[in-house]
Every structure is written in structure tokens, then in C-alpha cells.
Short mmCIF file of C-alpha atoms and ligand atoms in Angstrom, two decimals:
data_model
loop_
_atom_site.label_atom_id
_atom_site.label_comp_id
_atom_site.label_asym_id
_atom_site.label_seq_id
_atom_site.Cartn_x
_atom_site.Cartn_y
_atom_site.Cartn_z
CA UNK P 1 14.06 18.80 59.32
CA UNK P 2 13.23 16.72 56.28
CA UNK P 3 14.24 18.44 53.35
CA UNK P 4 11.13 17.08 51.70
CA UNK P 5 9.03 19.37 53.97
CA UNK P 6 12.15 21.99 53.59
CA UNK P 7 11.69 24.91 51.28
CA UNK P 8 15.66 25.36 49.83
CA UNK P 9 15.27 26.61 46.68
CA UNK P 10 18.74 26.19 45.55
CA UNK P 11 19.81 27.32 42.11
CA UNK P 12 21.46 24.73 39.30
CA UNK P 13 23.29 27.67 37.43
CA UNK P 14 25.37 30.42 38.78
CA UNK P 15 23.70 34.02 39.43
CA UNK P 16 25.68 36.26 36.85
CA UNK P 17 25.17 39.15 39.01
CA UNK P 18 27.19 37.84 42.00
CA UNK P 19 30.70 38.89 42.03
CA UNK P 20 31.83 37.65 44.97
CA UNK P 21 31.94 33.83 46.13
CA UNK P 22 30.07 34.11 49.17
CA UNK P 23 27.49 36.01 47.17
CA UNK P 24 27.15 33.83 44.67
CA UNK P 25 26.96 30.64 47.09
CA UNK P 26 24.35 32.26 49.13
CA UNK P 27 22.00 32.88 46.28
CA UNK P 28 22.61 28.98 44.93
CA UNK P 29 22.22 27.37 48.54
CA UNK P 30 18.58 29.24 48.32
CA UNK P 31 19.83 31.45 51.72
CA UNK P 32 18.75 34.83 49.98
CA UNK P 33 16.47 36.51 47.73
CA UNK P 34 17.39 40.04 46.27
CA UNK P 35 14.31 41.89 47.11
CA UNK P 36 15.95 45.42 45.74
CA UNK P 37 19.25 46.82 45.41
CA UNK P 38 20.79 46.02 48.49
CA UNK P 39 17.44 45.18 50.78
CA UNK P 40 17.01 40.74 50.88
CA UNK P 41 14.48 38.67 52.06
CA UNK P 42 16.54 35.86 54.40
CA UNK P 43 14.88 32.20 53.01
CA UNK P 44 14.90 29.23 55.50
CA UNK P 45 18.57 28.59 55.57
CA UNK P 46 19.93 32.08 55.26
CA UNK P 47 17.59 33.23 58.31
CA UNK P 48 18.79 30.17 60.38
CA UNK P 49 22.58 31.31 60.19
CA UNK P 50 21.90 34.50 60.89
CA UNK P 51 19.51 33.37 64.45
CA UNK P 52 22.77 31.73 65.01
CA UNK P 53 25.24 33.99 64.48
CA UNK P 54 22.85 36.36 66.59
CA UNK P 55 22.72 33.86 69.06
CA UNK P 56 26.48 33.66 69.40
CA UNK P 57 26.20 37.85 69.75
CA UNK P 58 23.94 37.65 72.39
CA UNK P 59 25.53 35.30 74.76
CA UNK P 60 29.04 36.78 74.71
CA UNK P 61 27.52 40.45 75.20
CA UNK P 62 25.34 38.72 78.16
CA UNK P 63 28.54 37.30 79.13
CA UNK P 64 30.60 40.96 79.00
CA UNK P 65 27.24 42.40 81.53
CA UNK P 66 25.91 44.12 78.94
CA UNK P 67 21.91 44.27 78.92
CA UNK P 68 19.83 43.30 75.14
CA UNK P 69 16.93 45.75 75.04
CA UNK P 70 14.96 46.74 71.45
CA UNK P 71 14.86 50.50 69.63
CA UNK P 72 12.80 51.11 66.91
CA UNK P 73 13.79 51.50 63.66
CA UNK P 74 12.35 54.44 62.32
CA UNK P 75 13.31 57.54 64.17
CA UNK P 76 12.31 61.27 64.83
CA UNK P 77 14.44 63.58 62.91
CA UNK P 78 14.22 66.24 66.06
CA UNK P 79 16.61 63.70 68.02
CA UNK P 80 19.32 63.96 65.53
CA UNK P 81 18.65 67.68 65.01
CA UNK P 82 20.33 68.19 68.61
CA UNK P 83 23.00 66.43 67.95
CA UNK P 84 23.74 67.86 64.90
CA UNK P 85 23.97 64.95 62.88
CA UNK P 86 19.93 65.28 60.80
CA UNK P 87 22.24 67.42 57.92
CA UNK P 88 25.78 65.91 58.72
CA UNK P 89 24.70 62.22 57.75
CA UNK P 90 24.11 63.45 54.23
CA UNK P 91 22.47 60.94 51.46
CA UNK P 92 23.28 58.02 53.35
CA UNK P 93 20.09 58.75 55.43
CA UNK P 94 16.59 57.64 54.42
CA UNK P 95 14.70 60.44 55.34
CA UNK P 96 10.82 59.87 55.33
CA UNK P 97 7.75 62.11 56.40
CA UNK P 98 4.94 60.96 57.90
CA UNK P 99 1.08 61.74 57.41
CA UNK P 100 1.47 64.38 59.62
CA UNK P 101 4.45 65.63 58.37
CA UNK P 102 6.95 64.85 60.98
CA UNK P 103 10.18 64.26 59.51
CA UNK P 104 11.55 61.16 60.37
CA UNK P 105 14.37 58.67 59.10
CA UNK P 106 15.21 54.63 59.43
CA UNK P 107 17.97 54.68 61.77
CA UNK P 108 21.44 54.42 60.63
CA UNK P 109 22.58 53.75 64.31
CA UNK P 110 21.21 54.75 66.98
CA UNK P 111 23.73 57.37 69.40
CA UNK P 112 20.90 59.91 69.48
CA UNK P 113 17.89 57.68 70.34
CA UNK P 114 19.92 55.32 73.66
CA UNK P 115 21.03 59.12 74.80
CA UNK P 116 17.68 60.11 75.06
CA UNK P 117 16.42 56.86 76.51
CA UNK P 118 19.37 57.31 79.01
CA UNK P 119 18.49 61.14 79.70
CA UNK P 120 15.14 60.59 80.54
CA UNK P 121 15.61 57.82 82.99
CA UNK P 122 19.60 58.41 84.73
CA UNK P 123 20.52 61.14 87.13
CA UNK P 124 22.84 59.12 89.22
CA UNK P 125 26.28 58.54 88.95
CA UNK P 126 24.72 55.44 91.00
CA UNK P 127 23.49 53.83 88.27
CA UNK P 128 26.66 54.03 86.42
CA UNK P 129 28.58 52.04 84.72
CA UNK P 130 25.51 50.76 82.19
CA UNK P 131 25.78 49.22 78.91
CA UNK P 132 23.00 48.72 76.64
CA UNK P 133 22.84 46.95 73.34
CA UNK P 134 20.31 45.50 70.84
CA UNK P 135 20.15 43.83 67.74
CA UNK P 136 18.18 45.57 64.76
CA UNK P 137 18.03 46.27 61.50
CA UNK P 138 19.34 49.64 60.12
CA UNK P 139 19.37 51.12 56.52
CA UNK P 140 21.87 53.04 55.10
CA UNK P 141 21.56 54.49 51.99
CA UNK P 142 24.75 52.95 50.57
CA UNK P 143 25.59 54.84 46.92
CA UNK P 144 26.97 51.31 45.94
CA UNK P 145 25.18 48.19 47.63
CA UNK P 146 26.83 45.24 46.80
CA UNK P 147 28.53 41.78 47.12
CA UNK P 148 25.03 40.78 48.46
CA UNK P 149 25.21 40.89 52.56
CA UNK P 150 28.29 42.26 52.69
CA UNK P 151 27.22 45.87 51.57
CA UNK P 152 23.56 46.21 51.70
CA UNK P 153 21.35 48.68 52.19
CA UNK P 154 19.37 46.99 54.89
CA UNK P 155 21.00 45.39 57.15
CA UNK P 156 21.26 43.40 60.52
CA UNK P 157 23.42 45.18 63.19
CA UNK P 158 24.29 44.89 66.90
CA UNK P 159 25.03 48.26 68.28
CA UNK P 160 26.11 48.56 72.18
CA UNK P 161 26.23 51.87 74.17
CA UNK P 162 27.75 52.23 77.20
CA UNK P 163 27.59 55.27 79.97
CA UNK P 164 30.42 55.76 82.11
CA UNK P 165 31.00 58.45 84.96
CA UNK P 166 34.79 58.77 83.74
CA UNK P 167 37.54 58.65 80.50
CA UNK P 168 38.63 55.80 82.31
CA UNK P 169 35.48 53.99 83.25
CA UNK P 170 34.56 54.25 79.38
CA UNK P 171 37.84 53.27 78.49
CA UNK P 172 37.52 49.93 80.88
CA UNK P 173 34.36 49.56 78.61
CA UNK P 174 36.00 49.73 75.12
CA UNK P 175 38.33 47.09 76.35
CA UNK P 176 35.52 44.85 78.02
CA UNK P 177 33.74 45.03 74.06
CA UNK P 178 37.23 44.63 72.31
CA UNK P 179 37.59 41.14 74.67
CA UNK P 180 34.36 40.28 73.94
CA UNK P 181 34.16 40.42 70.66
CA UNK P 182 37.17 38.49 70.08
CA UNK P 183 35.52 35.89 71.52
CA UNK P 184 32.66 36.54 69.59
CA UNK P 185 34.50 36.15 66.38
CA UNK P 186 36.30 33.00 67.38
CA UNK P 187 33.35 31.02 68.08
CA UNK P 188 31.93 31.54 64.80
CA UNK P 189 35.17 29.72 63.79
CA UNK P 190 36.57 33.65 62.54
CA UNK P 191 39.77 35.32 62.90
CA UNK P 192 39.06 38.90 63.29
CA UNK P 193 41.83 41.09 63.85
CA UNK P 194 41.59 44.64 65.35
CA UNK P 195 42.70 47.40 63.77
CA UNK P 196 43.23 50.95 64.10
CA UNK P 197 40.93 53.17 62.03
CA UNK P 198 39.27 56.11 61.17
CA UNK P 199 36.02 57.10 63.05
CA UNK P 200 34.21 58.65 60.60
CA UNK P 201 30.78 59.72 61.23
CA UNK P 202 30.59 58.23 64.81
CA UNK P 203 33.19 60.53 65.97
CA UNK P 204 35.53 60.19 68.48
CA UNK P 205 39.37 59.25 68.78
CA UNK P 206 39.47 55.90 69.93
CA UNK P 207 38.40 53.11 67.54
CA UNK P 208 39.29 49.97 66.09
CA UNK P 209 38.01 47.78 63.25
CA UNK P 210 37.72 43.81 63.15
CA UNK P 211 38.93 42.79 60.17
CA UNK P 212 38.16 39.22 58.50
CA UNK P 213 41.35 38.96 56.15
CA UNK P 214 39.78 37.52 52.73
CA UNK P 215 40.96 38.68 49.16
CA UNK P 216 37.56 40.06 48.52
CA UNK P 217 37.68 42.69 51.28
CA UNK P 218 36.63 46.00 50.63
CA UNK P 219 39.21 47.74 52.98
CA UNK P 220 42.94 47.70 52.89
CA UNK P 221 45.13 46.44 55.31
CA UNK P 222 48.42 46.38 56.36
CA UNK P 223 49.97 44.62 59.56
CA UNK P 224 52.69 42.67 61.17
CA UNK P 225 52.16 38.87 60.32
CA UNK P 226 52.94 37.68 63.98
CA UNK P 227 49.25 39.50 64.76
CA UNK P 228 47.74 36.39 62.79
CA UNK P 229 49.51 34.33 65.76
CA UNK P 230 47.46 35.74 68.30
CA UNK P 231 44.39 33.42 69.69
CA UNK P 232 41.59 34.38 72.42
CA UNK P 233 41.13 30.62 72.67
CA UNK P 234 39.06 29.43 76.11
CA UNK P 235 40.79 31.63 78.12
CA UNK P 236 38.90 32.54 81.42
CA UNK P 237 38.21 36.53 82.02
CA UNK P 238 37.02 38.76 84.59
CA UNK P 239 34.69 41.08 82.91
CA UNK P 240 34.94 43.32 85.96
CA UNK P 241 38.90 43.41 86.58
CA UNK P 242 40.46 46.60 84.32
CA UNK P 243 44.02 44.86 84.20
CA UNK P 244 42.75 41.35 82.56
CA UNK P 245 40.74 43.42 79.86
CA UNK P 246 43.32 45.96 79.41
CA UNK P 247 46.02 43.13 79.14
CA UNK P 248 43.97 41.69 76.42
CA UNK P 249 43.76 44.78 74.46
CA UNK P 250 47.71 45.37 74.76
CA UNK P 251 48.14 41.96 73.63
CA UNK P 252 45.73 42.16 70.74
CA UNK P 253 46.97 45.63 69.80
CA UNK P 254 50.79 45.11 70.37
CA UNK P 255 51.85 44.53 67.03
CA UNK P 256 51.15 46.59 63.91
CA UNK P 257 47.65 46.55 62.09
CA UNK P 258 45.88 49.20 60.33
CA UNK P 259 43.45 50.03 58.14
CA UNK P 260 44.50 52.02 54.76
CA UNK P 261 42.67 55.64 56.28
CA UNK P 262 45.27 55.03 59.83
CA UNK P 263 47.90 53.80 58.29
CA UNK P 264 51.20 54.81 58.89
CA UNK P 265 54.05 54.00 56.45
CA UNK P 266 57.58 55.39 58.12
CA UNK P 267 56.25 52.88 61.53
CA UNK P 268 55.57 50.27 58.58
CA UNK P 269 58.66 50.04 57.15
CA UNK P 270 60.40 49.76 60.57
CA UNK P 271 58.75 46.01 61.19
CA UNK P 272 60.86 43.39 59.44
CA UNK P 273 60.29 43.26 55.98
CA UNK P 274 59.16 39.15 55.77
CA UNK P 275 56.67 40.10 58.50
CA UNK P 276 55.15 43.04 56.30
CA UNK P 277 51.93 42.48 54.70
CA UNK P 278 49.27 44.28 52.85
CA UNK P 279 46.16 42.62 52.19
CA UNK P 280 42.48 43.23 51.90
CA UNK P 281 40.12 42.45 54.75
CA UNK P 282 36.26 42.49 55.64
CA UNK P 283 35.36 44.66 58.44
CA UNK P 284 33.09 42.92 60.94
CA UNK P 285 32.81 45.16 63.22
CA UNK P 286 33.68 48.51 65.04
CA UNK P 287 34.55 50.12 68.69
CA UNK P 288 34.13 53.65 69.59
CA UNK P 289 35.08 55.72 72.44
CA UNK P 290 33.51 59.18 71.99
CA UNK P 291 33.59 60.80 75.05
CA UNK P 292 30.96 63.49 75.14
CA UNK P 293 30.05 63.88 71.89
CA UNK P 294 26.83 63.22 72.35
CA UNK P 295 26.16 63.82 75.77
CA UNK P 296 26.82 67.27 75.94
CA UNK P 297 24.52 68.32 73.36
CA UNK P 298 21.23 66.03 74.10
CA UNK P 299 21.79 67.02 77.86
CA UNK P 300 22.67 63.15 79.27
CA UNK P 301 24.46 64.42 82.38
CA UNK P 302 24.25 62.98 86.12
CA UNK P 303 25.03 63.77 89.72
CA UNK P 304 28.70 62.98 90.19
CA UNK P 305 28.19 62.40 94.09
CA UNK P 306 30.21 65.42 94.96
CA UNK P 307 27.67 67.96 94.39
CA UNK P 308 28.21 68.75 90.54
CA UNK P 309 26.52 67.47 87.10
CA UNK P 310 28.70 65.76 84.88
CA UNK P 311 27.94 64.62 81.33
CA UNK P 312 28.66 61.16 80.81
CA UNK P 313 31.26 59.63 78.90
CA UNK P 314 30.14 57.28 76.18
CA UNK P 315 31.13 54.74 73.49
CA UNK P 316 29.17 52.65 70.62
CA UNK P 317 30.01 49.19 69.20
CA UNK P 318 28.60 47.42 66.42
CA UNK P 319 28.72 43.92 64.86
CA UNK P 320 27.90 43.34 61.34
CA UNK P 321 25.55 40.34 62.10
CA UNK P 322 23.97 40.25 58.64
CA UNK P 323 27.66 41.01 57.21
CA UNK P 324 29.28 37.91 59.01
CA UNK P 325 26.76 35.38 56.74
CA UNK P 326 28.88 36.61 53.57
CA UNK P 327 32.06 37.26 55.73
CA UNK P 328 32.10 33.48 57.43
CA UNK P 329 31.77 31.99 53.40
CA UNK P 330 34.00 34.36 52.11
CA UNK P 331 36.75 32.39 54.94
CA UNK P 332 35.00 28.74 54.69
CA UNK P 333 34.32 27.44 51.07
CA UNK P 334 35.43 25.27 48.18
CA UNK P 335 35.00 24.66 44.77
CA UNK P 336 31.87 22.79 45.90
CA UNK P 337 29.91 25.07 48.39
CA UNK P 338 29.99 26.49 51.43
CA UNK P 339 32.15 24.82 54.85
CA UNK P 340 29.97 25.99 57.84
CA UNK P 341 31.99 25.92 61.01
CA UNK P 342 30.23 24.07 63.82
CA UNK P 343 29.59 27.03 65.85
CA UNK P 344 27.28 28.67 63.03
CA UNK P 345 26.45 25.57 61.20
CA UNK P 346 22.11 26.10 59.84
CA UNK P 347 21.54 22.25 60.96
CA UNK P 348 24.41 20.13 62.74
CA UNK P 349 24.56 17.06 60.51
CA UNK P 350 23.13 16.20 56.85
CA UNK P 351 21.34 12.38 56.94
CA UNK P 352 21.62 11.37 52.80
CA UNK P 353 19.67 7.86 52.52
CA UNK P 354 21.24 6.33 49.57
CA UNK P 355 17.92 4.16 48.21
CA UNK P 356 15.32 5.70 49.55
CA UNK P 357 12.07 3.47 49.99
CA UNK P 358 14.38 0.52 51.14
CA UNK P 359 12.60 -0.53 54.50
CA UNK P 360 16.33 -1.13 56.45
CA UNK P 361 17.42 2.10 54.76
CA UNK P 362 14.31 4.30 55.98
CA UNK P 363 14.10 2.53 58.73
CA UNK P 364 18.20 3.24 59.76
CA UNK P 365 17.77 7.41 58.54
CA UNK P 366 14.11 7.80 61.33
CA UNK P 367 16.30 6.37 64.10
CA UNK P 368 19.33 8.36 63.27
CA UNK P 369 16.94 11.15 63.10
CA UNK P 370 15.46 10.65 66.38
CA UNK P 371 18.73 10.11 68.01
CA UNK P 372 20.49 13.26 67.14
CA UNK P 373 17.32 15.09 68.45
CA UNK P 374 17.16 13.74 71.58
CA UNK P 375 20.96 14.65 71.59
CA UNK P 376 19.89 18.56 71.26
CA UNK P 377 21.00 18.18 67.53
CA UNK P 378 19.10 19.70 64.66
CA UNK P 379 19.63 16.89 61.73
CA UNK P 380 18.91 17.88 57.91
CA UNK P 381 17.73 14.61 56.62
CA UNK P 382 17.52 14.56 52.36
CA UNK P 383 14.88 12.27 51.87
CA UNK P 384 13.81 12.64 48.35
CA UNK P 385 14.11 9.93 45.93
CA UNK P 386 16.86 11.86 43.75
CA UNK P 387 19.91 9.88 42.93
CA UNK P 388 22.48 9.74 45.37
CA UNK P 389 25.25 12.22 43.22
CA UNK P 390 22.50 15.06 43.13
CA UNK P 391 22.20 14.68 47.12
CA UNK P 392 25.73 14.65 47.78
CA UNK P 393 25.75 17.81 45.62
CA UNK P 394 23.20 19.73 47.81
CA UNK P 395 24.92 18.71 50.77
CA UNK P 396 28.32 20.17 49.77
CA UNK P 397 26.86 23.28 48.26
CA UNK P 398 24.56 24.20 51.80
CA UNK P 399 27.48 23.20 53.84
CA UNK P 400 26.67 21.13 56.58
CA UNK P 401 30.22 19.94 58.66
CA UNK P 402 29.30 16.87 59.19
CA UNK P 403 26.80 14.56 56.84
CA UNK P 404 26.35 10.68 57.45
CA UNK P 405 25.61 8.56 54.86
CA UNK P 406 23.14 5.35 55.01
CA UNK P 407 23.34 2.58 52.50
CA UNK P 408 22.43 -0.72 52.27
CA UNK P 409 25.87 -2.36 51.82
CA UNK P 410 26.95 -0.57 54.86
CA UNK P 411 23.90 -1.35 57.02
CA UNK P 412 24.74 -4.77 55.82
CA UNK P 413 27.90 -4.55 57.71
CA UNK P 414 26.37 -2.67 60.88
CA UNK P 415 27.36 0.85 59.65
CA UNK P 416 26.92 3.70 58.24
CA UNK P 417 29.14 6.59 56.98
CA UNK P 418 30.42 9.44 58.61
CA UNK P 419 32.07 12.59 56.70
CA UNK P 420 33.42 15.30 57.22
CA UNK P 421 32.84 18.43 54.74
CA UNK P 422 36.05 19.91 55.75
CA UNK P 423 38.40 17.31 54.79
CA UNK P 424 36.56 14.66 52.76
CA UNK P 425 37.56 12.34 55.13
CA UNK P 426 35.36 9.20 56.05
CA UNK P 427 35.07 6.68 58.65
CA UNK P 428 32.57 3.75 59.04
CA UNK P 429 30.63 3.52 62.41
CA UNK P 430 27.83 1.67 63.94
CA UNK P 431 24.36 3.67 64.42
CA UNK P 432 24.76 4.36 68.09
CA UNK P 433 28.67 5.00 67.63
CA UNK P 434 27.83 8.20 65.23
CA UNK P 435 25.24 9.80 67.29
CA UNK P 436 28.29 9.35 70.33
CA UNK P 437 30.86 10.92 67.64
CA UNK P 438 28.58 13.95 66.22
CA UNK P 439 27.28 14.85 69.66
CA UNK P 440 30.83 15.13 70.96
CA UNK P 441 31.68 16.94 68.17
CA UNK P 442 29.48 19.57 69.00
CA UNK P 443 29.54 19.86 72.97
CA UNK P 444 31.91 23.00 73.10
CA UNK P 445 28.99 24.83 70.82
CA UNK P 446 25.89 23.82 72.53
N1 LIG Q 501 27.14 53.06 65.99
C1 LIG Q 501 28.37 52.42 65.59
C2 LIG Q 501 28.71 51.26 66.42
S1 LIG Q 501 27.35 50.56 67.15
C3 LIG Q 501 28.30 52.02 64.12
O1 LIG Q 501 27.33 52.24 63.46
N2 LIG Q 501 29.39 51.44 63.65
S2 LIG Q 501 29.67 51.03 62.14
O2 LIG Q 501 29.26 52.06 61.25
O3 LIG Q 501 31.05 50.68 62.09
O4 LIG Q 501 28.83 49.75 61.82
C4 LIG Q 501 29.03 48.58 62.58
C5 LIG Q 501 29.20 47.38 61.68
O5 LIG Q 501 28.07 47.21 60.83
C6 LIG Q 501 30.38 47.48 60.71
O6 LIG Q 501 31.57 47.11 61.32
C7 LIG Q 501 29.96 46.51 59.62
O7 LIG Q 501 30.36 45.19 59.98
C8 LIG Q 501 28.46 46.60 59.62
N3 LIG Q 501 28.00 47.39 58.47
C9 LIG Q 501 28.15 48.72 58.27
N4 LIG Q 501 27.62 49.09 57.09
C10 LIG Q 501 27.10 47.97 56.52
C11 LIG Q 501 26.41 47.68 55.31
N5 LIG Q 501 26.12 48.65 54.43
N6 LIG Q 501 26.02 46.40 55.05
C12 LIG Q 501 26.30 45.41 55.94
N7 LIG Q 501 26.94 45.63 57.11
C13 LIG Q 501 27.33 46.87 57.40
#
């Protein structure tokens, strides 16, 4: 992309009405537009990290066998009348009639509607075990949207059901989502540690949160610091095989962490006091096991293969795609803009020409361009004729990991400059050498 052609309306002053950093940065990087309290309109960069982080979601739930499918997001208010839940949800539910004065309601989550998919189609214990997820948006009436992304009203979630014969069949599938989102997490360059918590209107007994540790958290945590120790890394597993998942989750969930509502102070105070910590964390996302809660009332029951009718035993778990924008800045920033890691990065490399309308200078940025393309790279190249200090500027505050810099007293020498937004640091390489680097840079994300 040439960011002549681009539309990134980025803003010179900063939004008063942004508390939070990663609130603030996404409104000056031009990612988001407040279209009401708590309901945005993604711009050109915003919408491309969040295709990537749903990308990222995608492939690892592909990975775990789970199947992407689409619901709707407005609902019929008779589905959540049988479960109970059309009064239970309270204000938090947009409730809206229709001409013909059905009641209906933008979905919150969807339990109610994947039961009824699954009750109309699955008799079998045959056709068991079945997980089935999509990515959509929900609203939720939140009394308090805020801190942009992070607490909307509208927002972008992935929600996974599974359908299990048996407790322990569902179980195998809470443990195949709490591996899998780990992953998840870490290739968006996160740490998100589980934690136990409170189930709230989801039900059930099981559940865990991923928490993003950041100051400007909205939950409260406490937990044994050796947890922040613990890596998925590119460790190979067996979707299928119980004991690899379950092993994961013992690891994962063998030293202390807990939300504020499941915390626990006498088992606290027993873990050594330097390893004690209470801090503030993001919640990125949520596991369930539920059992039958919904099952038994909407009727979701199969053959069990021994002559009775079971209902099945069921979990949800959700991703806060839209969330993770904020959540990922809130982790990766400076003084100077946002640090995109590699995996979520909107464009792979920034291409800043230094005197632009200098034929060696234009001439060096089009086949850098064309290089990282054929490469499978997506290049941002600033070609306006602004001075260099206001391009470097744009480039730190949208983030890109990686930006090379053309000039003519490098070309002069055969080079041109590559930099890292992490560090700062710089080194000088020939043309072809920096298409080599960058590409290699990126192979574990492509
Ligand atoms: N049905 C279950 C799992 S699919 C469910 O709804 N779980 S949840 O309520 O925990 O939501 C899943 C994730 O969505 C949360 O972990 C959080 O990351 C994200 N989320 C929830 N509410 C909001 C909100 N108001 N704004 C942005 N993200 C949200």
C-alpha cells in the first residue's frame, strides 16, 4: 500500500476523552472512529488488525478440530424464553420488536441459538464429539462502555460450543480450548494467563479467564509469580490424546492465579510471600463447562447407543477478538506509538523515502516495494513529500516492527536502512540483503 492512496486519518493532538493508552493511540493512528457510546466504525488500519487477529483465531481453532460456521446476530426472544435466560439477562440485553411484533434481541452470545441448531439436526451419540464456533459481532448493553475496544457495546467475539456424550468427553474439550488458546494468545506475541473465575451468567462450575496482565486492567488479580514462567512455545500436541491436553491444563493451572470474584486468601498467603502478587489484568477470553444447562431445557438430547436418550453435555468459549486490538497496545507501546508484534502487525514493514522525487530514491522504494510482495509481504510505503521527521513520526505512532529507510547518502553507499521499532536499533544493508532479512523475519508468522 502507498500511503498516498491510504486513507489513515491520524490525529496531531491527543483525544481528551481517551483514558487509557491503547485508547488513545488507536484513535491518533486513525484505527477507530467512535460512532456512539461504545459502538466504532473500524478505519483501514484498525479493521486490518482485527482480520489478523481473526485470522490467528481461526487457524488455531481449525487446528484444535473445531468447525467455523456463521449465526446471525439478531435473535428470536422465544429461544431464550426456554432457557430461561429472555428475563435473567436483565438490561444488558438489547431487546428489539419487529414490524410484526416478534420480540427479538442482538445476541449477547449465542448458547440458546447453536442448541437449537444442534437439536434440530443430532440424534446420534454418532455424531458426537462436535465443536462449533464462529466469529460475530455481539452487543451488550454495557451500563459503562469504555476504554474504547476494550469495553464496548458492540463488539467482535469468537464463541465455540462443543457437544459431548459425557462429563468427561466435555471435559477433554475444555482442555483441547484451554491448549488452544494459549497458543492463540502467544502468537499474537501475548501472555495470557488462565485463571480461575466466576461464571456468571453463562453458568456452570468450570471456568477460567485469560488474563493479559497490564496496569489498566479492569479485573483484579492475584497469583503466584512462577505462573508468568510458564510458555506454550512450539510445542507439538495431539488434539485428540486426553493426557497431552490434560497435562497442559495441569501445567498451566498448577500454580496459583485468580481472579478477585475466586479468589481465595488463607491458600494465598500460604505461597511464599516474594512470589505473591496482586495486579490488574485484561480478560481476553473465557472457558465454560456447563454441563446440561442448556440442554436439558431446549431438549438437545441423543441416542446414547445403549437404548436410552441422553442430553448432551456442553461448554462455550469466547475470545475477545475486538478486545485484543486495545489489549495487544495496552502490552506493546511507547512514548511514541504503538509496537505491533509480527504476528498481528496491519502491514509487515514501513518503506520511508527520505527525498521523495529523487529518481535513485523512487526508483530504490518501487523495487523494494515489489520485492517484499513477491515475498508474500504487505509493505506500507510513505510516499508523500512531507519532511522526513513527520514520516518517521507516523511510522512510530501506527507501529509497524520493522520500517526501512531509503536515502540518498545510503544508496550512495549500496544501502539502505533497516530498523527495528522495538529497540531503535539499526543496521545498514544492501537492497536484496533486506528483503532476505525482513522475509526471514517473518517466516514463523506466514
Ligand atoms: N458464551 C461465552 C463464551 S463463548 C461468553 O460469552 N463468554 S464471555 O462473556 O466471557 O465473553 C467472551 C469474551 O468476550 C470475554 O473474555 C472478553 O474478552 C470479551 N468481551 C466480553 N464483553 C466485552 C465487551 N463489552 N467489550 C469487548 N469485549 C468483551
Amino acid at each position: 500500500m502507498r500511503l498516498s492512496r491510504y486513507f489513515l486519518p491520524v490525529l496531531k493532538e491527543t483525544p481528551s476523552e481517551a483514558q487509557i493508552v491503547s485508547h488513545r493511540l488507536m484513535l491518533r493512528a486513525g484505527m477507530i472512529k467512535q460512532a456512539s457510546a461504545g459502538i466504532y466504525s473500524w478505519l483501514p488500519l484498525g479493521y486490518k488488525v482485527l482480520k489478523r487477529i481473526e485470522q490467528i483465531v481461526h487457524e488455531e481453532q481449525i487446528r484444535a478440530g473445531h468447525i467455523p460456521m456463521l449465526m446471525p446476530t439478531l435473535q428470536p426472544a422465544d429461544l431464550w424464553r426456554e432457557s430461561g435466560r429472555y428475563d435473567a439477562y436483565g438490561p444488558e440485553m438489547l431487546r428489539i420488536r419487529d414490524r410484526h411484533d416478534r420480540d427479538m434481541l442482538y445476541g449477547p452470545t449465542n448458547e440458546e441459538m447453536i442448541t437449537d441448531i444442534f437439536r434440530a439436526h443430532v440424534t446420534s451419540y454418532k455424531d458426537l464429539p462436535l465443536t462449533l464456533y464462529h466469529i460475530q459481532w455481539k452487543f451488550r448493553d454495557e451500563i459503562r462502555p469504555r476504554f474504547g475496544v476494550m469495553r464496548g457495546r458492540e463488539f467482535l467475539m469468537k464463541d465455540g460450543y462443543n457437544f459431548d456424550l459425557t462429563k468427561e468427553d466435555a471435559l477433554h474439550a475444555y482442555n483441547r480450548h484451554l491448549v488452544s488458546y494459549l497458543r492463540t494468545y502467544e502468537r499474537m506475541g501475548l501472555q495470557a494467563i488462565p485463571m480461575r473465575a466466576d461464571s456468571g451468567p453463562i453458568g456452570g462450575d468450570d471456568t477460567h479467564e485469560f488474563l493479559v496482565l497490564a496496569e489498566t486492567g479492569e479485573s483484579e488479580v492475584f497469583y503466584d509469580s512462577e505462573i508468568t514462567e510458564l510458555r506454550f512455545g512450539d510445542r507439538e500436541i495431539d488434539y485428540d490424546s486426553r493426557e497431552q491436553c490434560q497435562a497442559v491444563l495441569e501445567e498451566f493451572t498448577s500454580r496459583y492465579a485468580r481472579t478477585d470474584e475466586t479468589h481465595d486468601a488463607a491458600i494465598f498467603a500460604d505461597i511464599p510471600e516474594d512470589r505473591q502478587r496482586v495486579a490488574r489484568g485484561i480478560e481476553v477470553g473465557q472457558i465454560f463447562y456447563f454441563g446440561t444447562k442448556y440442554s436439558v431445557p431446549l431438549g438437545a438430547l441423543v441416542d446414547d447407543g445403549q437404548g436410552g436418550r441422553v442430553p448432551v453435555h456442553m461448554g462455550s468459549h469466547g475470545i475477545g477478538v475486538s478486545r485484543l486490538v486495545g489489549a495487544i497496545i495496552e502490552a506493546s507501546h511507547d512514548d511514541k506509538g504503538i509496537i505491533w508484534p509480527e504476528g498481528v502487525t496491519p502491514f509487515h514493514v514501513g518503506i520511508v523515502n527520505l527525498k521523495q522525487g529523487d529518481a535513485a530514491c523512487d526508483g530504490a522504494c518501487e523495487d523494494l516495494y515489489k520485492a517484499f510482495t513477491a515475498k508474500g509481504l504487505e509493505p506500507l510505503y510513505d510516499d508523500r513529500s512531507e519532511r522526513a521527521g513527520a514520516k518517521f513520526a507516523s511510522m512510530d505512532l501506527i507501529g509497524l516492527p520493522w520500517r526501512v529507510t531509503v536515502g540518498p547518502r545510503g544508496l550512495g553507499n549500496g544501502v539502505v536502512e533497516l530498523t527495528s521499532r522495538r529497540t531503535g536499533e539499526s543496521e545498514e544493508l544492501p537492497l536484496e540483503a533486506v528483503v532476505a532479512r525482513v522475509a526471514e523475519i517473518y517466516a514463523p508468522h506466514m
